[in-house]
CSV table of C-alpha atoms in Angstrom, one decimal:
chain,number,residue,atom,x,y,z
A,121,MET,CA,26.9,-4.2,8.7
A,122,PRO,CA,27.4,-1.0,10.8
A,123,LYS,CA,30.7,-1.2,13.4
A,124,GLN,CA,28.1,0.1,16.2
A,125,LEU,CA,24.5,-0.9,17.2
A,126,PRO,CA,21.9,0.6,15.2
A,127,LEU,CA,20.0,3.9,17.9
A,128,ALA,CA,23.8,5.0,19.3
A,129,ALA,CA,21.9,8.5,18.9
A,130,MET,CA,19.3,7.0,21.2
A,131,ASP,CA,19.2,9.1,24.1
A,132,ALA,CA,20.7,7.0,27.8
A,133,CYS,CA,17.5,4.7,27.1
A,134,CYS,CA,15.0,6.2,24.7
A,135,SER,CA,12.8,8.4,25.9
A,136,PRO,CA,9.4,7.5,24.6
A,137,LEU,CA,7.9,8.9,21.5
A,138,ALA,CA,5.2,10.1,22.8
A,139,GLN,CA,7.3,11.8,26.3
A,140,GLN,CA,9.4,14.5,24.0
A,141,PRO,CA,9.3,14.9,19.2
A,142,LEU,CA,12.7,12.3,18.6
A,143,THR,CA,15.3,15.0,16.8
A,144,GLU,CA,15.9,15.0,13.0
A,145,GLU,CA,18.4,12.2,13.4
A,146,GLN,CA,16.9,10.3,16.2
A,147,ALA,CA,13.9,10.1,13.3
A,148,VAL,CA,16.5,9.1,10.9
A,149,GLU,CA,18.3,6.5,12.4
A,150,LEU,CA,14.3,4.4,13.9
A,151,SER,CA,13.3,5.4,10.2
A,152,ARG,CA,16.0,3.0,9.0
A,153,LEU,CA,15.5,-0.1,11.5
A,154,PHE,CA,11.7,0.4,10.9
A,155,LYS,CA,12.2,0.2,6.9
A,156,ALA,CA,13.3,-3.2,7.5
A,157,MET,CA,10.8,-4.7,9.1
A,158,ALA,CA,8.1,-3.1,6.9
A,159,ASP,CA,8.2,-6.5,4.9
A,160,PRO,CA,6.0,-9.5,6.1
A,161,VAL,CA,9.2,-11.9,5.1
A,162,ARG,CA,11.2,-9.8,7.3
A,163,LEU,CA,9.2,-9.8,9.8
A,164,ARG,CA,8.8,-13.2,10.3
A,165,LEU,CA,12.6,-14.1,9.4
A,166,LEU,CA,13.3,-11.9,13.1
A,167,SER,CA,10.3,-13.4,14.5
A,168,LEU,CA,11.7,-16.8,13.5
A,169,ILE,CA,15.0,-16.1,14.4
A,170,ALA,CA,14.8,-14.5,18.2
A,171,SER,CA,11.8,-16.7,19.0
A,172,HIS,CA,14.4,-20.0,18.2
A,173,VAL,CA,16.3,-22.3,20.6
A,174,GLY,CA,19.1,-20.6,22.1
A,175,GLY,CA,18.0,-17.5,20.1
A,176,GLU,CA,20.0,-18.3,17.3
A,177,ALA,CA,18.7,-19.9,14.2
A,178,CYS,CA,21.0,-21.1,10.8
A,179,VAL,CA,19.2,-20.3,7.4
A,180,CYS,CA,18.7,-24.1,7.1
A,181,ASP,CA,16.3,-23.3,9.7
A,182,LEU,CA,14.8,-20.7,8.4
A,183,THR,CA,13.7,-22.2,4.8
A,184,ASP,CA,11.3,-24.1,5.4
A,185,ALA,CA,9.7,-21.0,6.9
A,186,PHE,CA,9.1,-19.8,3.8
A,187,ASP,CA,8.2,-20.8,-0.2
A,188,LEU,CA,10.7,-18.3,-1.9
A,189,THR,CA,14.1,-19.3,-3.4
A,190,ALA,CA,17.1,-19.0,-1.4
A,191,PRO,CA,19.2,-15.6,-2.9
A,192,THR,CA,15.6,-14.2,-2.2
A,193,ILE,CA,15.7,-15.3,1.5
A,194,SER,CA,19.1,-14.5,2.1
A,195,HIS,CA,18.7,-10.7,0.1
A,196,HIS,CA,16.2,-10.6,3.2
A,197,LEU,CA,18.6,-11.6,5.3
A,198,LYS,CA,21.3,-9.2,4.3
A,199,VAL,CA,18.1,-6.2,4.8
A,200,LEU,CA,18.7,-7.0,8.7
A,201,ARG,CA,21.4,-7.4,8.9
A,202,GLU,CA,23.3,-4.5,7.7
A,203,SER,CA,19.8,-2.8,9.7
A,204,GLY,CA,21.9,-3.8,12.6
A,205,LEU,CA,18.4,-5.8,13.9
A,206,ILE,CA,21.0,-9.3,13.6
A,207,THR,CA,23.9,-9.9,13.7
A,208,GLY,CA,25.8,-13.2,11.8
A,209,GLU,CA,28.4,-15.3,12.2
A,210,ARG,CA,29.8,-18.4,10.1
A,211,ARG,CA,30.2,-21.6,11.8
A,212,GLY,CA,31.5,-24.3,9.7
A,213,THR,CA,29.1,-24.4,6.3
A,214,TRP,CA,26.2,-22.3,7.9
A,215,VAL,CA,25.8,-18.8,8.9
A,216,TYR,CA,24.0,-18.6,11.7
A,217,TYR,CA,22.4,-15.7,13.0
A,218,ARG,CA,21.0,-13.8,16.5
A,219,VAL,CA,19.1,-10.5,17.2
A,220,HIS,CA,20.1,-8.5,18.7
A,221,PRO,CA,17.8,-8.2,21.9
A,222,GLU,CA,19.8,-4.8,22.6
A,223,VAL,CA,17.9,-2.8,19.8
A,224,LEU,CA,14.8,-4.6,20.2
A,225,ALA,CA,13.9,-3.8,23.5
A,226,ARG,CA,15.0,0.2,22.5
A,227,LEU,CA,12.9,-0.1,19.9
A,228,SER,CA,10.0,-1.3,22.2
A,229,ALA,CA,10.7,1.1,24.5
A,230,VAL,CA,10.2,3.5,22.6
A,231,LEU,CA,6.8,3.5,21.5
A,232,VAL,CA,6.3,3.0,25.0
A,233,PRO,CA,2.2,5.2,25.0
A,234,GLY,CA,2.4,7.6,27.0
A,235,GLY,CA,5.6,7.9,28.1
A,236,ARG,CA,5.8,5.0,30.7
A,237,ARG,CA,8.7,3.1,30.4
A,238,VAL,CA,9.9,-0.5,30.0
A,239,PRO,CA,11.7,-2.2,32.8
A,240,ALA,CA,14.7,-2.7,33.0
B,298,MET,CA,-8.7,5.3,7.7
B,299,PRO,CA,-9.7,1.4,7.9
B,300,LYS,CA,-12.8,0.6,10.4
B,301,GLN,CA,-11.0,-1.7,12.8
B,302,LEU,CA,-8.0,-0.3,14.3
B,303,PRO,CA,-5.0,-2.4,13.2
B,304,LEU,CA,-3.4,-5.4,15.0
B,305,ALA,CA,-6.4,-7.0,15.6
B,306,ALA,CA,-5.2,-10.4,14.1
B,307,MET,CA,-2.7,-10.4,17.1
B,308,ASP,CA,-3.5,-12.3,19.9
B,309,ALA,CA,-5.0,-10.6,22.4
B,310,CYS,CA,-2.3,-8.6,23.6
B,311,CYS,CA,0.3,-9.5,21.0
B,312,SER,CA,3.1,-12.1,22.0
B,313,PRO,CA,7.0,-10.9,21.4
B,314,LEU,CA,8.1,-12.1,18.5
B,315,ALA,CA,10.7,-13.0,20.1
B,316,GLN,CA,8.4,-15.4,22.4
B,317,GLN,CA,7.3,-17.0,19.0
B,318,PRO,CA,6.9,-17.6,15.2
B,319,LEU,CA,4.1,-14.1,14.2
B,320,THR,CA,2.2,-16.2,11.4
B,321,GLU,CA,1.7,-14.9,8.2
B,322,GLU,CA,-0.8,-12.4,8.6
B,323,GLN,CA,0.5,-11.0,11.6
B,324,ALA,CA,3.5,-9.8,10.0
B,325,VAL,CA,1.8,-8.4,7.0
B,326,GLU,CA,-0.7,-6.4,9.3
B,327,LEU,CA,3.3,-4.7,11.5
B,328,SER,CA,4.9,-4.7,8.1
B,329,ARG,CA,1.8,-2.7,7.3
B,330,LEU,CA,2.5,-0.3,9.9
B,331,PHE,CA,6.1,-0.6,9.7
B,332,LYS,CA,6.1,1.0,6.3
B,333,ALA,CA,3.8,3.7,8.2
B,334,MET,CA,6.8,4.4,10.6
B,335,ALA,CA,9.7,3.4,8.2
B,336,ASP,CA,10.1,7.2,7.3
B,337,PRO,CA,12.1,9.8,9.5
B,338,VAL,CA,9.2,12.9,8.8
B,339,ARG,CA,6.4,10.3,9.1
B,340,LEU,CA,7.9,9.4,12.9
B,341,ARG,CA,8.8,13.1,13.9
B,342,LEU,CA,5.1,14.0,13.2
B,343,LEU,CA,4.0,10.6,15.4
B,344,SER,CA,6.1,11.2,18.1
B,345,LEU,CA,5.2,15.4,18.2
B,346,ILE,CA,1.0,14.2,17.6
B,347,ALA,CA,1.8,11.9,19.8
B,348,SER,CA,4.0,14.1,22.7
B,349,HIS,CA,1.7,17.3,22.2
B,350,VAL,CA,0.5,18.8,25.5
B,351,GLY,CA,-3.1,17.3,25.5
B,352,GLY,CA,-2.3,14.3,23.5
B,353,GLU,CA,-3.4,15.4,19.9
B,354,ALA,CA,-2.4,18.3,17.8
B,355,CYS,CA,-3.4,20.1,14.7
B,356,VAL,CA,-1.4,20.7,11.7
B,357,CYS,CA,-1.3,24.8,13.2
B,358,ASP,CA,1.0,22.7,15.2
B,359,LEU,CA,3.1,21.1,13.0
B,360,THR,CA,4.0,21.9,10.7
B,361,ASP,CA,6.6,24.7,11.7
B,362,ALA,CA,8.8,22.1,13.4
B,363,PHE,CA,9.5,20.7,9.4
B,364,ASP,CA,11.2,22.1,6.1
B,365,LEU,CA,8.7,21.1,4.0
B,366,THR,CA,5.3,23.2,2.0
B,367,ALA,CA,1.9,22.2,3.6
B,368,PRO,CA,1.1,19.4,0.7
B,369,THR,CA,3.7,17.8,1.9
B,370,ILE,CA,3.6,17.4,5.8
B,371,SER,CA,-0.5,17.2,5.1
B,372,HIS,CA,1.0,13.8,2.7
B,373,HIS,CA,2.2,12.2,6.1
B,374,LEU,CA,-0.6,12.7,7.8
B,375,LYS,CA,-2.2,10.9,5.3
B,376,VAL,CA,-0.5,7.6,5.2
B,377,LEU,CA,-0.6,8.0,9.0
B,378,ARG,CA,-4.0,8.5,9.4
B,379,GLU,CA,-4.8,5.2,6.9
B,380,SER,CA,-2.4,3.4,8.6
B,381,GLY,CA,-4.0,3.2,11.7
B,382,LEU,CA,-1.1,4.4,14.2
B,383,ILE,CA,-3.5,8.0,14.3
B,384,THR,CA,-6.7,9.4,14.8
B,385,GLY,CA,-8.1,13.1,12.5
B,386,GLU,CA,-11.1,14.8,14.2
B,387,ARG,CA,-12.4,18.1,12.1
B,388,ARG,CA,-12.7,20.8,14.8
B,389,GLY,CA,-14.2,24.4,13.6
B,390,THR,CA,-10.9,25.4,10.3
B,391,TRP,CA,-8.9,22.9,11.6
B,392,VAL,CA,-8.6,18.6,11.6
B,393,TYR,CA,-6.8,18.2,15.4
B,394,TYR,CA,-4.5,14.1,15.0
B,395,ARG,CA,-4.2,12.5,18.0
B,396,VAL,CA,-2.5,8.4,18.7
B,397,HIS,CA,-3.6,5.7,19.1
B,398,PRO,CA,-1.8,4.5,22.2
B,399,GLU,CA,-3.8,1.2,22.2
B,400,VAL,CA,-1.4,0.8,18.7
B,401,LEU,CA,1.7,2.2,20.1
B,402,ALA,CA,1.6,-0.5,23.0
B,403,ARG,CA,0.8,-3.2,21.0
B,404,LEU,CA,3.8,-2.4,18.4
B,405,SER,CA,5.4,-2.4,21.6
B,406,ALA,CA,4.6,-4.8,22.7
B,407,VAL,CA,5.1,-7.1,20.1
B,408,LEU,CA,8.9,-5.9,20.6
B,409,VAL,CA,10.2,-6.4,23.6
B,410,PRO,CA,13.0,-8.9,23.5
B,411,GLY,CA,13.5,-12.7,25.0
B,412,GLY,CA,9.4,-13.3,25.6
B,413,ARG,CA,8.9,-10.4,28.4
B,414,ARG,CA,5.6,-8.9,28.6
B,415,VAL,CA,5.2,-4.9,28.7
B,416,PRO,CA,3.1,-4.5,31.6
B,417,ALA,CA,-1.0,-3.6,31.5
């Protein structure tokens, strides 16, 4: 997992890409996050975690939604963790996953068209 | 280019993925858009087009920003067009590109954390 949240290179809070051209550094950082989301299973995992009661979910809450093996689910969760989109914390038997809402918020703000900003 | 804008499968206007789990169909459609954005050059092209004066840009406005050949730029523009993120219209010598602001707006709305919505 990265030591700091992704998008650290973004300006204070993220000029929309329609407001001013992204720098190379910003584009590289954003492209890593979009790459992590460029898979339907990972998007559904992200959504299941983000929308789960209490904002966190363990693997035990996630596997039933997919016709996939546990190692495959684990692989996708690892990609999401390594991108910085989610975090995982072991408590007892299970690892519990949460999204980083600030990363989602920044991605959302970057994509606002026409230079409008998402309210804080 | 797709006959209709992407994200047609999304609900009226796009429950945030943190509000309720994405369906398989929604996840497949979103993942295609994120895949198109999962490249730094394509993200910078998208941003250059979206932020260009008048909201449109021709290849002649885009190539100087990159140390890439014209065919490479054209390839990336084609991927963005095929995803439905941008549209291109030939006028005289040049093809002029515009983003689909409604597609960006829907992506932005989907990523809003905590179930909040982007105002219309």
